């Protein structure tokens, strides 16, 4: 398939051949859902913790005598059926939330997202995108010329000027192909990819 190529002023300057395996495949919603769930699960730190009966502050004294009160027998206030008691099966910091996803399925899911972006007109290919200086105002003006304010930019390299000029822009993310993630691809309204980055994505996901 072919993708339209724009210059930094937003003008179309030609077309670029792209791999059908990465940018022209059928959208697989179930596989993309699996990828997003795995990505979010693997980002969890697992730092939550709850108290078991061992760690709840309580007295070991029997609350009332065993018989004759008419109430249910009770041994101590740390019981998990008591208010303020310990949990029977508490969450621990060592809990593992990670999901495993095969490399082949991961590549297919990412390619499916890129294909959907291309089909919906949300994927834009540019010859190159640079920042002549670390000035946020100048870089914001360049994005405005492209007609983009909520955009993810994928470029082959991120130099100091490009990093410094883009980091304070609220709805702009600049990354290299290695750090592309599915949530960002779905979240941003437009995805701008340089021609060199397209080749790198084809090598990674093809």
Short mmCIF file of C-alpha atoms in Angstrom, two decimals, residues 22-175:
data_model
loop_
_atom_site.label_atom_id
_atom_site.label_comp_id
_atom_site.label_asym_id
_atom_site.label_seq_id
_atom_site.Cartn_x
_atom_site.Cartn_y
_atom_site.Cartn_z
CA UNK A 22 2.00 -3.51 9.10
CA UNK A 23 -0.21 -0.77 7.65
CA UNK A 24 -2.74 -2.65 5.53
CA UNK A 25 -3.95 -5.62 7.52
CA UNK A 26 -7.46 -6.32 8.78
CA UNK A 27 -8.32 -4.87 12.19
CA UNK A 28 -8.46 -7.52 14.93
CA UNK A 29 -10.35 -6.00 17.86
CA UNK A 30 -10.01 -9.04 20.15
CA UNK A 31 -6.24 -9.16 19.71
CA UNK A 32 -5.87 -5.42 20.32
CA UNK A 33 -7.98 -5.74 23.49
CA UNK A 34 -5.69 -8.53 24.70
CA UNK A 35 -2.64 -6.33 24.05
CA UNK A 36 -4.09 -3.32 25.91
CA UNK A 37 -5.11 -5.44 28.92
CA UNK A 38 -1.63 -7.03 29.06
CA UNK A 39 0.08 -3.63 28.74
CA UNK A 40 -1.95 -2.11 31.59
CA UNK A 41 -1.54 -5.19 33.79
CA UNK A 42 2.23 -5.25 33.29
CA UNK A 43 2.41 -1.59 34.29
CA UNK A 44 0.94 -2.34 37.74
CA UNK A 45 3.46 -2.24 40.57
CA UNK A 46 1.52 -4.48 42.96
CA UNK A 47 2.20 -2.29 45.99
CA UNK A 48 -1.23 -2.64 47.63
CA UNK A 49 -1.37 -4.58 50.90
CA UNK A 50 -4.03 -5.59 53.42
CA UNK A 51 -3.74 -6.82 56.98
CA UNK A 52 -4.23 -10.44 57.90
CA UNK A 53 -5.24 -11.57 61.39
CA UNK A 54 -1.57 -11.73 62.28
CA UNK A 55 -0.99 -7.99 61.76
CA UNK A 56 -4.26 -6.45 63.04
CA UNK A 57 -3.99 -4.62 66.36
CA UNK A 58 -6.21 -6.49 68.80
CA UNK A 59 -6.37 -8.11 72.19
CA UNK A 60 -6.09 -11.87 72.56
CA UNK A 61 -8.62 -11.75 75.37
CA UNK A 62 -11.85 -13.64 74.69
CA UNK A 63 -14.58 -10.95 74.14
CA UNK A 64 -17.16 -12.81 76.29
CA UNK A 65 -17.55 -16.19 77.89
CA UNK A 66 -18.20 -19.22 75.70
CA UNK A 67 -21.67 -20.10 76.98
CA UNK A 68 -24.66 -18.47 78.53
CA UNK A 69 -24.73 -15.10 76.77
CA UNK A 70 -27.04 -16.06 73.91
CA UNK A 71 -24.53 -14.72 71.43
CA UNK A 72 -22.35 -16.63 69.01
CA UNK A 73 -19.11 -17.88 70.51
CA UNK A 74 -16.07 -15.75 69.74
CA UNK A 75 -12.39 -16.22 70.42
CA UNK A 76 -10.75 -12.85 69.64
CA UNK A 77 -11.48 -9.56 67.91
CA UNK A 78 -9.07 -10.17 65.03
CA UNK A 79 -11.58 -12.54 63.43
CA UNK A 80 -12.18 -11.76 59.77
CA UNK A 81 -15.94 -11.59 60.36
CA UNK A 82 -15.52 -8.77 62.87
CA UNK A 83 -15.44 -5.10 61.95
CA UNK A 84 -11.78 -4.08 62.06
CA UNK A 85 -10.63 -7.68 61.93
CA UNK A 86 -8.02 -9.11 59.63
CA UNK A 87 -8.72 -10.17 56.06
CA UNK A 88 -9.01 -13.90 55.40
CA UNK A 89 -7.17 -13.73 52.08
CA UNK A 90 -5.37 -10.37 52.05
CA UNK A 91 -3.69 -8.76 49.04
CA UNK A 92 0.07 -8.76 49.39
CA UNK A 93 2.78 -6.55 47.82
CA UNK A 94 4.26 -9.66 46.22
CA UNK A 95 1.12 -10.20 44.10
CA UNK A 96 2.00 -10.64 40.44
CA UNK A 97 -0.29 -8.94 37.92
CA UNK A 98 1.80 -9.54 34.79
CA UNK A 99 0.29 -10.99 31.63
CA UNK A 100 2.31 -12.88 29.08
CA UNK A 101 1.76 -12.18 25.40
CA UNK A 102 3.60 -14.00 22.65
CA UNK A 103 5.85 -11.92 20.38
CA UNK A 104 3.93 -12.94 17.27
CA UNK A 105 0.61 -11.88 18.82
CA UNK A 106 2.15 -8.60 20.04
CA UNK A 107 3.44 -7.71 16.57
CA UNK A 108 0.12 -8.62 14.97
CA UNK A 109 -1.81 -6.48 17.47
CA UNK A 110 0.46 -3.45 17.02
CA UNK A 111 0.27 -3.81 13.23
CA UNK A 112 -3.51 -4.01 13.54
CA UNK A 113 -3.54 -0.68 15.41
CA UNK A 114 -1.34 1.01 12.79
CA UNK A 115 -3.55 -0.36 10.02
CA UNK A 116 -6.65 1.01 11.73
CA UNK A 117 -4.99 4.42 12.12
CA UNK A 118 -4.09 4.45 8.41
CA UNK A 119 -7.61 3.39 7.38
CA UNK A 120 -9.22 6.09 9.57
CA UNK A 121 -6.92 8.85 8.30
CA UNK A 122 -5.28 9.36 11.69
CA UNK A 123 -1.80 8.30 10.50
CA UNK A 124 0.35 10.97 8.85
CA UNK A 125 3.73 10.35 7.27
CA UNK A 126 6.21 13.23 7.07
CA UNK A 127 9.54 13.42 5.33
CA UNK A 128 11.14 14.53 8.59
CA UNK A 129 10.32 16.58 11.66
CA UNK A 130 12.94 18.57 13.53
CA UNK A 131 13.32 21.42 15.98
CA UNK A 132 15.91 24.04 15.07
CA UNK A 133 16.02 25.26 18.67
CA UNK A 134 14.72 24.09 22.06
CA UNK A 135 11.92 26.68 21.89
CA UNK A 136 8.49 25.29 22.72
CA UNK A 137 6.73 28.22 21.05
CA UNK A 138 8.46 27.60 17.71
CA UNK A 139 7.72 23.87 17.76
CA UNK A 140 4.09 24.51 18.69
CA UNK A 141 3.80 26.83 15.67
CA UNK A 142 5.18 24.09 13.44
CA UNK A 143 2.58 21.61 14.71
CA UNK A 144 -0.13 24.24 14.20
CA UNK A 145 0.97 24.56 10.56
CA UNK A 146 0.46 20.80 10.24
CA UNK A 147 -3.00 21.24 11.76
CA UNK A 148 -2.28 19.08 14.79
CA UNK A 149 -2.68 19.79 18.50
CA UNK A 150 -3.30 16.31 19.95
CA UNK A 151 -0.53 14.29 18.35
CA UNK A 152 1.95 11.48 18.90
CA UNK A 153 5.16 11.85 16.89
CA UNK A 154 7.26 8.81 16.05
CA UNK A 155 10.69 9.70 14.75
CA UNK A 156 13.86 7.71 14.19
CA UNK A 157 15.82 9.78 16.74
CA UNK A 158 14.93 12.35 19.37
CA UNK A 159 17.66 14.95 19.73
CA UNK A 160 17.95 17.46 22.58
CA UNK A 161 16.21 20.27 20.71
CA UNK A 162 13.22 18.12 19.79
CA UNK A 163 12.94 16.71 23.30
CA UNK A 164 13.16 20.09 25.03
CA UNK A 165 10.83 21.82 22.58
CA UNK A 166 8.08 19.21 22.90
CA UNK A 167 8.16 18.12 26.54
CA UNK A 168 6.03 21.01 27.87
CA UNK A 169 3.32 20.67 25.24
CA UNK A 170 0.28 19.16 26.95
CA UNK A 171 -1.06 16.89 24.19
CA UNK A 172 2.17 16.11 22.33
CA UNK A 173 4.30 12.99 22.76
CA UNK A 174 7.56 12.43 20.87
CA UNK A 175 9.05 8.92 20.92
#
